[in-house]
Coordinates of C-alpha atoms in Angstrom, one line a residue:
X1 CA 167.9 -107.2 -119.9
X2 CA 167.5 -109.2 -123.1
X3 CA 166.0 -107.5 -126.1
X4 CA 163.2 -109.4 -127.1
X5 CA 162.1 -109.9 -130.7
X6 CA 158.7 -108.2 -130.8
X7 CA 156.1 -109.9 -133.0
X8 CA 153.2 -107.8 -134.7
X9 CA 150.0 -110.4 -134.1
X10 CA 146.3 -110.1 -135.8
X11 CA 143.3 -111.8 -134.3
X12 CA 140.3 -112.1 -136.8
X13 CA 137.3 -112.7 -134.8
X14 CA 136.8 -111.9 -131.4
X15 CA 134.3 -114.7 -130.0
X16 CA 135.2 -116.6 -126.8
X17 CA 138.2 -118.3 -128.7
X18 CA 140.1 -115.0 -130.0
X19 CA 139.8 -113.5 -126.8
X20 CA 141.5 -116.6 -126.0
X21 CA 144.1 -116.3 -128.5
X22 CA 144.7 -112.9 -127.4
X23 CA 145.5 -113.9 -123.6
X24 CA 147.4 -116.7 -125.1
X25 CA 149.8 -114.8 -126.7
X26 CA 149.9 -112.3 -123.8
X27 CA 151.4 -115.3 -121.6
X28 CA 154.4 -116.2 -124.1
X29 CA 156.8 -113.8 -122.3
X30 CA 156.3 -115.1 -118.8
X31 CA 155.7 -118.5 -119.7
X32 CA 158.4 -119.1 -122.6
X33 CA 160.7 -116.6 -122.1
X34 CA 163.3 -118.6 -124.0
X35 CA 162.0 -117.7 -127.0
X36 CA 162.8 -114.4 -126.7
X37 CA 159.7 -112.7 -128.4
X38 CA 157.3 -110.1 -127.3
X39 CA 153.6 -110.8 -128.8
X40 CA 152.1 -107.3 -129.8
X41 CA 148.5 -107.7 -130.3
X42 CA 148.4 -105.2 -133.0
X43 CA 145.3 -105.3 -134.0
X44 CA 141.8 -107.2 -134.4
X45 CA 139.3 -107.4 -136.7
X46 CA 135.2 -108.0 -136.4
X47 CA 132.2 -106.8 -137.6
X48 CA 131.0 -105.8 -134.9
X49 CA 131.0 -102.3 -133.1
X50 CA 131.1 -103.1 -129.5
X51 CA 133.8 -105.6 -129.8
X52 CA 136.1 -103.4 -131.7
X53 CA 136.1 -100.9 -128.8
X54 CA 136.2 -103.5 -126.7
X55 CA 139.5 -105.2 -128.6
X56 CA 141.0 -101.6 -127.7
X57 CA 139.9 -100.4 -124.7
X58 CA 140.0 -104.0 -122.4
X59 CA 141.8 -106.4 -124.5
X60 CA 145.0 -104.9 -125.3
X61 CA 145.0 -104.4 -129.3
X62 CA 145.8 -101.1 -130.5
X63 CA 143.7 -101.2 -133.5
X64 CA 140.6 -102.8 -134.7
X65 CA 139.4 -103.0 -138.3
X66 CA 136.2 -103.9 -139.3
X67 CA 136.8 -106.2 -142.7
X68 CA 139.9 -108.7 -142.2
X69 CA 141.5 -108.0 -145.7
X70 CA 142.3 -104.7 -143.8
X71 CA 144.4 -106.3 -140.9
X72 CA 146.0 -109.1 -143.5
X73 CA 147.3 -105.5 -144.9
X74 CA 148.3 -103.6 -142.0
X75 CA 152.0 -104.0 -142.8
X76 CA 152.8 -104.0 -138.7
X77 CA 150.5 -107.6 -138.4
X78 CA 152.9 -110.5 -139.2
X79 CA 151.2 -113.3 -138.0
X80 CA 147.5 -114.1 -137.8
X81 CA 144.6 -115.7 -135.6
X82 CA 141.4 -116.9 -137.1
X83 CA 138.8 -117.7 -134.7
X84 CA 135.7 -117.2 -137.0
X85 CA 132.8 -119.1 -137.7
X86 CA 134.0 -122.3 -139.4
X87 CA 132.5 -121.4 -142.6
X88 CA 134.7 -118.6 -143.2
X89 CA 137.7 -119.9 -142.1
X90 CA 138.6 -121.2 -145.8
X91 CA 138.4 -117.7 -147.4
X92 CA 140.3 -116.1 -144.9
X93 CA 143.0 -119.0 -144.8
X94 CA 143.6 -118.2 -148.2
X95 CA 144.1 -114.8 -147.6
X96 CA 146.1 -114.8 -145.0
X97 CA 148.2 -117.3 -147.6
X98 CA 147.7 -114.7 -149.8
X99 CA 149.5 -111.6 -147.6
X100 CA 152.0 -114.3 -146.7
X101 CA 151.4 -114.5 -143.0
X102 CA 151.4 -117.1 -140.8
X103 CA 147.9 -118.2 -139.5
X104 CA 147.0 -120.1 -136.4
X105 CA 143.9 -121.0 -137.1
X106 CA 141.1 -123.1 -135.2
X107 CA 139.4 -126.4 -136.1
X108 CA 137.8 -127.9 -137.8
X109 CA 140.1 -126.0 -141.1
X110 CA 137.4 -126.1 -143.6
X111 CA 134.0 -127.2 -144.3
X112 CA 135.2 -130.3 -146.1
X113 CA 138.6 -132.7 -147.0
X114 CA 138.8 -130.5 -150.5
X115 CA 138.6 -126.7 -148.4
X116 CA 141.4 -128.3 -145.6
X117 CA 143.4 -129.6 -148.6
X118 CA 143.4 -126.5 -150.8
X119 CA 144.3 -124.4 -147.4
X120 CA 147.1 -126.7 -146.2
X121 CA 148.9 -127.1 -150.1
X122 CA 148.4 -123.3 -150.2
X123 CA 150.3 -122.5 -147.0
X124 CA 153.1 -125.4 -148.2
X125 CA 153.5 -123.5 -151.5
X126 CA 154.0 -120.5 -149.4
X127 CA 156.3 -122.2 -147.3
X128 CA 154.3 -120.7 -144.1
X129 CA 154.0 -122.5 -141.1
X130 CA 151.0 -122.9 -139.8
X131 CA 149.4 -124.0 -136.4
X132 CA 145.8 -125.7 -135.7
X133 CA 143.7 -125.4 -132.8
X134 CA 144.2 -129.4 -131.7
X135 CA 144.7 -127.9 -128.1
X136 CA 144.0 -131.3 -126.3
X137 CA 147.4 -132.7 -127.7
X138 CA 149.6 -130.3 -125.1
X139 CA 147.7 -131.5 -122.0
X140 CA 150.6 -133.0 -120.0
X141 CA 148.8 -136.2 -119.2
X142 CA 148.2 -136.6 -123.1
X143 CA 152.0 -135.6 -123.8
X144 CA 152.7 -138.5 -121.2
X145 CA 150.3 -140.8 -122.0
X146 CA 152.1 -141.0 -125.9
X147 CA 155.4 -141.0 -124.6
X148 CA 154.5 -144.2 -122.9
X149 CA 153.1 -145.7 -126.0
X150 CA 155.8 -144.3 -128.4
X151 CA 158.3 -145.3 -126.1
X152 CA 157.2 -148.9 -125.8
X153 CA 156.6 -149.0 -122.4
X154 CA 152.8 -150.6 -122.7
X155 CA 154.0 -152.8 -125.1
X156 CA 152.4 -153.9 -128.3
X157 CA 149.4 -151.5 -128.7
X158 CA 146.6 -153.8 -129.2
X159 CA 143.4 -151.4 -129.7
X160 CA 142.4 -148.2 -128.4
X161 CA 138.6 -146.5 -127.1
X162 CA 138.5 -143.1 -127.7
X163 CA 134.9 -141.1 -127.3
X164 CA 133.9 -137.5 -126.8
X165 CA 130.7 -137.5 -125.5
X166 CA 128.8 -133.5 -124.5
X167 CA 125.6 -132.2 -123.3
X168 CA 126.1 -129.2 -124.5
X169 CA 123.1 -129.7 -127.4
X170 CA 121.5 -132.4 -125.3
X171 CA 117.9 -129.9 -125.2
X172 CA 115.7 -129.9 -127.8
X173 CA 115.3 -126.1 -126.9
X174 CA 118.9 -125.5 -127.8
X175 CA 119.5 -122.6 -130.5
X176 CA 119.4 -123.8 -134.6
X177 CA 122.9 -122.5 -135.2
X178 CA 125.5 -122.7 -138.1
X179 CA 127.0 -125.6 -136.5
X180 CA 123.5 -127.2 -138.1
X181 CA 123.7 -126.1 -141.5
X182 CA 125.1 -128.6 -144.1
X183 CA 126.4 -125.6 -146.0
X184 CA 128.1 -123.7 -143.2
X185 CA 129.5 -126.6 -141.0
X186 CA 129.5 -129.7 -142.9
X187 CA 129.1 -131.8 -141.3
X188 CA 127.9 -132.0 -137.6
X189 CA 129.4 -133.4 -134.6
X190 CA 131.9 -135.6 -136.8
X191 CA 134.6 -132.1 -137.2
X192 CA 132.8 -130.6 -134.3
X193 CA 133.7 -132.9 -131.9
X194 CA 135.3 -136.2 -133.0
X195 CA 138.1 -134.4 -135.1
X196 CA 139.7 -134.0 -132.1
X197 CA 139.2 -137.6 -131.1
X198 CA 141.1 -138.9 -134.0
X199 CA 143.9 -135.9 -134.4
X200 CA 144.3 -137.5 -130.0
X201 CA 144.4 -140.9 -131.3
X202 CA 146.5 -140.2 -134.5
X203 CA 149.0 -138.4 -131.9
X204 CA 149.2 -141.2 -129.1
X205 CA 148.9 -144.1 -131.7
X206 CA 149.4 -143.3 -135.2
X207 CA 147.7 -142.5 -138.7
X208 CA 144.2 -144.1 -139.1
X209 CA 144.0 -145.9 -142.1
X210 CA 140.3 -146.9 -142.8
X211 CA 137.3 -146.9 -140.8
X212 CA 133.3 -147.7 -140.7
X213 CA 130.7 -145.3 -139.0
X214 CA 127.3 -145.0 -138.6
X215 CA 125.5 -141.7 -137.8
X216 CA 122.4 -140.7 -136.5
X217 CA 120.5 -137.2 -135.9
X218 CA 118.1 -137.3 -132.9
X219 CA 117.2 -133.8 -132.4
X220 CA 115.9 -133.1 -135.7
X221 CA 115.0 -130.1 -135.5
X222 CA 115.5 -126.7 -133.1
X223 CA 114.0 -123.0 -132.6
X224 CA 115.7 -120.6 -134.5
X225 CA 117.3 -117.7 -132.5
X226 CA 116.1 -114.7 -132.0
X227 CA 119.3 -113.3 -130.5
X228 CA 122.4 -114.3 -131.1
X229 CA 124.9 -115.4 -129.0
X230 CA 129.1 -116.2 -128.5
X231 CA 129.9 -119.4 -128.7
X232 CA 127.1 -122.4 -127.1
X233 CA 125.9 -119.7 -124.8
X234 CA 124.1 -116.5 -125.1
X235 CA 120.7 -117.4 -127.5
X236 CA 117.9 -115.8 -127.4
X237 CA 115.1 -118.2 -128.8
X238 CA 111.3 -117.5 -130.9
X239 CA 109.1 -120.2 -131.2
X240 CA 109.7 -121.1 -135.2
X241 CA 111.6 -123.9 -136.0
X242 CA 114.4 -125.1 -138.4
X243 CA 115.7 -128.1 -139.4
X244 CA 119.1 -130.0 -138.6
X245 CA 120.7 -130.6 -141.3
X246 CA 123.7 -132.9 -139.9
X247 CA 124.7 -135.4 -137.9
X248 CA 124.8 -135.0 -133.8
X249 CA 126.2 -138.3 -133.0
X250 CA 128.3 -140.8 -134.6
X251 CA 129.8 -144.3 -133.4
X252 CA 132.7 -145.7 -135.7
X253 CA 135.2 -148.9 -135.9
X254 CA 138.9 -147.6 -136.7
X255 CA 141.6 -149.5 -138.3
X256 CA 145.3 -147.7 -137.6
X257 CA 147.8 -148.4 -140.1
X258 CA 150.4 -149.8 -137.6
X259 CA 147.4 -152.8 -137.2
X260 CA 146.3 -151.4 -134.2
X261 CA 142.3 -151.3 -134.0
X262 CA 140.0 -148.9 -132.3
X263 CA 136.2 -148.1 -131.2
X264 CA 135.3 -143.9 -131.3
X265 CA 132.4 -142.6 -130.4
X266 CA 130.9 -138.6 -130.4
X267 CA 128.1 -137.0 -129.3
X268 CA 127.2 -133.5 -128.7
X269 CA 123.4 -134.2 -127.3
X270 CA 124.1 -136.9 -124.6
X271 CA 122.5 -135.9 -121.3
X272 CA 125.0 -136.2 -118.7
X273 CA 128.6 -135.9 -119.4
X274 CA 129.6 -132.3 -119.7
X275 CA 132.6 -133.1 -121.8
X276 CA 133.5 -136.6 -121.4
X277 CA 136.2 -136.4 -123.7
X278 CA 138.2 -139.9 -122.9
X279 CA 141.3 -141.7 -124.2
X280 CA 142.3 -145.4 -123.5
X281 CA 145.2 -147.2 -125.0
X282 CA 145.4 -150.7 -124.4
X283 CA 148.9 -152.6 -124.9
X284 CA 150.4 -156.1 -124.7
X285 CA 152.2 -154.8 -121.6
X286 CA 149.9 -152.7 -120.3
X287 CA 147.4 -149.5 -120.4
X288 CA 146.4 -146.1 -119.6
X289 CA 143.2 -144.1 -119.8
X290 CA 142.7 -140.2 -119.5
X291 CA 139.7 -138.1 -119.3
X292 CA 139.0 -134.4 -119.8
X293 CA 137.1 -133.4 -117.1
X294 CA 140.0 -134.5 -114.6
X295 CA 142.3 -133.6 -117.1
X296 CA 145.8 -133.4 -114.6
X297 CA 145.3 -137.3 -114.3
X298 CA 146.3 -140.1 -115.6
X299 CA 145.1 -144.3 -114.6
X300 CA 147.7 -146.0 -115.2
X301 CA 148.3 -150.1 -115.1
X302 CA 152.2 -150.9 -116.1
X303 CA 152.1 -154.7 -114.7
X304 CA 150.4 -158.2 -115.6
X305 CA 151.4 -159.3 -111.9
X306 CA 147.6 -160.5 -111.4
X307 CA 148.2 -159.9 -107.9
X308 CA 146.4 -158.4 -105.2
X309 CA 147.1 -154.7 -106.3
X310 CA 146.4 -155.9 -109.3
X311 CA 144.7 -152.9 -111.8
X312 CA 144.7 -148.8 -112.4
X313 CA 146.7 -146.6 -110.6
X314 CA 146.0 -143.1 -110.3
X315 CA 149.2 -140.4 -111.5
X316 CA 149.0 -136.4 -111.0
X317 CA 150.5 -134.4 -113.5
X318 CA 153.9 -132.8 -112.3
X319 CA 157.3 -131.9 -113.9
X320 CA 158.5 -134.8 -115.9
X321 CA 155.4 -134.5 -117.9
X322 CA 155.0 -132.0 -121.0
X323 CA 154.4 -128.8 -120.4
X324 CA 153.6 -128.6 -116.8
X325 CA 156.1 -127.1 -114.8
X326 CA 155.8 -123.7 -116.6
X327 CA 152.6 -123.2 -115.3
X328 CA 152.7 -124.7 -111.6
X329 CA 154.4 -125.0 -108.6
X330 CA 153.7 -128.5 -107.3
X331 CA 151.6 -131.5 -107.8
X332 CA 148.0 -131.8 -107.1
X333 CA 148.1 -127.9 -108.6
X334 CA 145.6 -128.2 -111.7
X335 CA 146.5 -126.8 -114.9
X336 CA 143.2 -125.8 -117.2
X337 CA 141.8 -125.6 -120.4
X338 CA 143.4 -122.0 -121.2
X339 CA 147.0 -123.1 -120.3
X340 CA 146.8 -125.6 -123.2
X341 CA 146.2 -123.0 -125.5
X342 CA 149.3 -120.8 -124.5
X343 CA 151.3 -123.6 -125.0
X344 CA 149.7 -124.3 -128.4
X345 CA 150.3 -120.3 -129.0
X346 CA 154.3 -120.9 -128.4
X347 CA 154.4 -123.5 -130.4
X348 CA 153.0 -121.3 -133.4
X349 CA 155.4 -118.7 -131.9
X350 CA 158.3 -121.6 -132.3
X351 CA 157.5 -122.3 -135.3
X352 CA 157.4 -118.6 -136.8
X353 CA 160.9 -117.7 -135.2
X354 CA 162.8 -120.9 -136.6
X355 CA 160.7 -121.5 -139.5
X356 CA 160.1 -125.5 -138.6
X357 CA 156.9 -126.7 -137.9
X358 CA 156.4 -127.5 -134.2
X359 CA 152.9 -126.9 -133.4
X360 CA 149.7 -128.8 -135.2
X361 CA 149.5 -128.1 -139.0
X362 CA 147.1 -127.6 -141.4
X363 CA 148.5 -130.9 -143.1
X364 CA 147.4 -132.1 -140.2
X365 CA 143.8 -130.4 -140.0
X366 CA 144.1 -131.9 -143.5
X367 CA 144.6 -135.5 -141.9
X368 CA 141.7 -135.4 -139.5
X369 CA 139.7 -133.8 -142.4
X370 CA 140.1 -136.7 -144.4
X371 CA 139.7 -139.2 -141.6
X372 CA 135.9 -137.1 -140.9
X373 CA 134.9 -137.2 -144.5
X374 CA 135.8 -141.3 -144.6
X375 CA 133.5 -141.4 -141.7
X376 CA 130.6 -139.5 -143.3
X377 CA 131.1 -141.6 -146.2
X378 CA 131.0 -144.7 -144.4
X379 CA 127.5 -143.9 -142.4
X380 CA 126.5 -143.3 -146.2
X381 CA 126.8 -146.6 -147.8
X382 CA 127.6 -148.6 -144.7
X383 CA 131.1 -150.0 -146.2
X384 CA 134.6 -149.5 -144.7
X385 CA 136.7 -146.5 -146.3
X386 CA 140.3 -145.6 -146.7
X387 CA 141.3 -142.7 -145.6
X388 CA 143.9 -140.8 -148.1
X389 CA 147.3 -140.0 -147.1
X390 CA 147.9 -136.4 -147.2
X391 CA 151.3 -134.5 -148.3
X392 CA 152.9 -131.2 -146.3
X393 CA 154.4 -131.0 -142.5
X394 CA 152.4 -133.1 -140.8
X395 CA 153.3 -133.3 -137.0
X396 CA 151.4 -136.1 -135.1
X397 CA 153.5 -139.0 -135.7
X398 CA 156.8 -136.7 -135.7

């Protein structure tokens, strides 16, 4: 038997997305065994009681601490999750900067462009690699999907629809959480939801280079929780009131900087789609759309025959595309949301063992930062904005 390399990992936070990280890592040794490592879940941190006991006794970590500045200094934890609240993820980026260990950390990376800046040229100075939570990039239909568009195959690319459209606020009797507050999350739906539409786009397409938004709040205000919950689920709910203090939808025009053009579109309080989350990539030769919620698929038209079979046909993920084969056996077997986040755990793994960066950086949570603060911007004074070119390891148009 090999020896594998074992890896001492910390998970700050322990919501529905570090438990995630934590079975994530568990699945590198079966599912990447070339890397040769061993993820230890040495130990997580959280405030609360129940889910330190928890951490040990059901979710394989052999410690738990209550304050993260402890884990950053257990000397056994050399690389780190953070899955907190958004609002805390600059502090503890910094910190983790600080104990020089390499974070995986989930989006959006700060509050604003200045917070995902200041994190992503600390963690360059460091010379740390870093890794995002931009999970949609390693669906295989995605990963295929930009190979045909990188690899010329639909031609010119003319102009590209991307929207991320949820329900998941759509009731007026939804919970007042953070993801509200101005000085907690920012902005709303814009990093909540359409950061990920423009890291996909940035990926398949290339780096947007100015764009024009408007915004809109429609629920304006929700009860305030009287228990608190994990995630969108959970609340408990009085009958006082609070106001929302960001946006929940946002439509926007997008110019790429390869001249391509684009129409995005977010909204987390659309009744209906559950997470219509929808890429389409038009070209000179051709086109392809994907959606989320039948996320092993891919339409595909490659011709401009005109004929009688004229239009989309329908693909199934299988072996030739991405990441797929390492988690099933044949086609028409559906991969899910939690395989996409193993494979975005081996790439962090990847890029800790050979020091390059392979999986999403925070220059890159810097990029889409930039691209949602042009948009907020935009709604503002109704012009068209620039958005800034960032510096560091970017990865989405490597």
């Amino acid at each position: 038997m090999t020896d594998k390399r074992i890896l001492g990992i910390g998970v700050i936070s322990l919501g529905w997305m570090g438990r995630l990280h934590a079975r994530s890592y568990r699945a590198i040794a079966e599912r990447f065994p070339e890397l040769g490592v061993a993820p230890r879940l040495v130990a997580a941190a959280d405030p609360v009681d129940q889910v330190r006991q928890e951490a040990v006794d059901n979710l394989g970590f052999e410690r738990a601490y209550a304050d993260y500045h402890d884990l950053l200094a257990d000397p056994e934890v050399e690389a780190v999750s953070i899955c907190a609240p958004n609002f805390l993820h600059h502090e503890m980026a910094l910190a983790a900067v600080k104990a020089g260990k390499p974070f995986w950390i989930e989006k959006p990376m700060g509050v604003s462009a200045a917070q995902s800046r200041e994190i992503a040229q600390a963690a360059e100075k460091a010379d740390l690699v870093t890794a995002v939570g931009f999970n949609y990039r390693h669906t295989p239909a995605i990963e295929y999907l930009r190979s045909l568009v990188r690899g010329g195959e639909l031609g010119r690319i003319t102009n590209v629809r991307v929207w991320f459209i949820a329900d998941y606020n759509s009731s007026p009797l939804g919970p007042l959480t953070w993801r509200a507050s101005k000085e907690k999350a920012g902005a709303g739906v814009v990093p909540d939801l359409m950061s990920h539409g423009a890291d996909l786009a940035q990926y398949i397409v290339g780096r947007i280079a100015s764009v024009t938004a408007v915004t809109d709040t429609f629920i304006t205000e929700r009860p305030i929780p009287t228990k608190m919950g994990i995630g969108h689920s959970g609340f408990e709910i009085g009958d006082e009131v609070g106001p929302v203090e960001n946006e929940d939808y946002v439509s926007m025009l997008v110019r790429f900087e390869n001249g391509t053009v684009g129409t995005m579109e977010s909204s987390r309080v659309s009744v209906g789609p559950r997470a219509e989350y929808v890429v389409e990539v038009y070209g000179t030769k051709g086109s392809a759309r994907w959606n989320f919620e039948r996320l092993n698929e891919l339409e595909i038209c490659p011709v401009l025959d005109g004929g009688a079979s004229h239009g989309y046909t329908r693909a199934m993920a299988g072996p030739r595309w991405g990441q797929w084969q390492r988690f099933q056996p044949a086609i028409g077997t559906s991969m899910g949301f939690d395989d996409m986040k193993a494979i975005e755990a081996a790439q962090f793994i990847e890029s800790i063992i050979t020091g390059k960066q392979v999986a999403p950086s925070a220059a890159d949570a810097w990029c889409a930062a930039e691209v949602d603060e042009a948009v907020v911007a935009s709604a503002a004074d109704g012009q068209w904005h620039e958005v800034p070119r960032v510096e560091g390891r970017t990865t989405f148009d490597a």
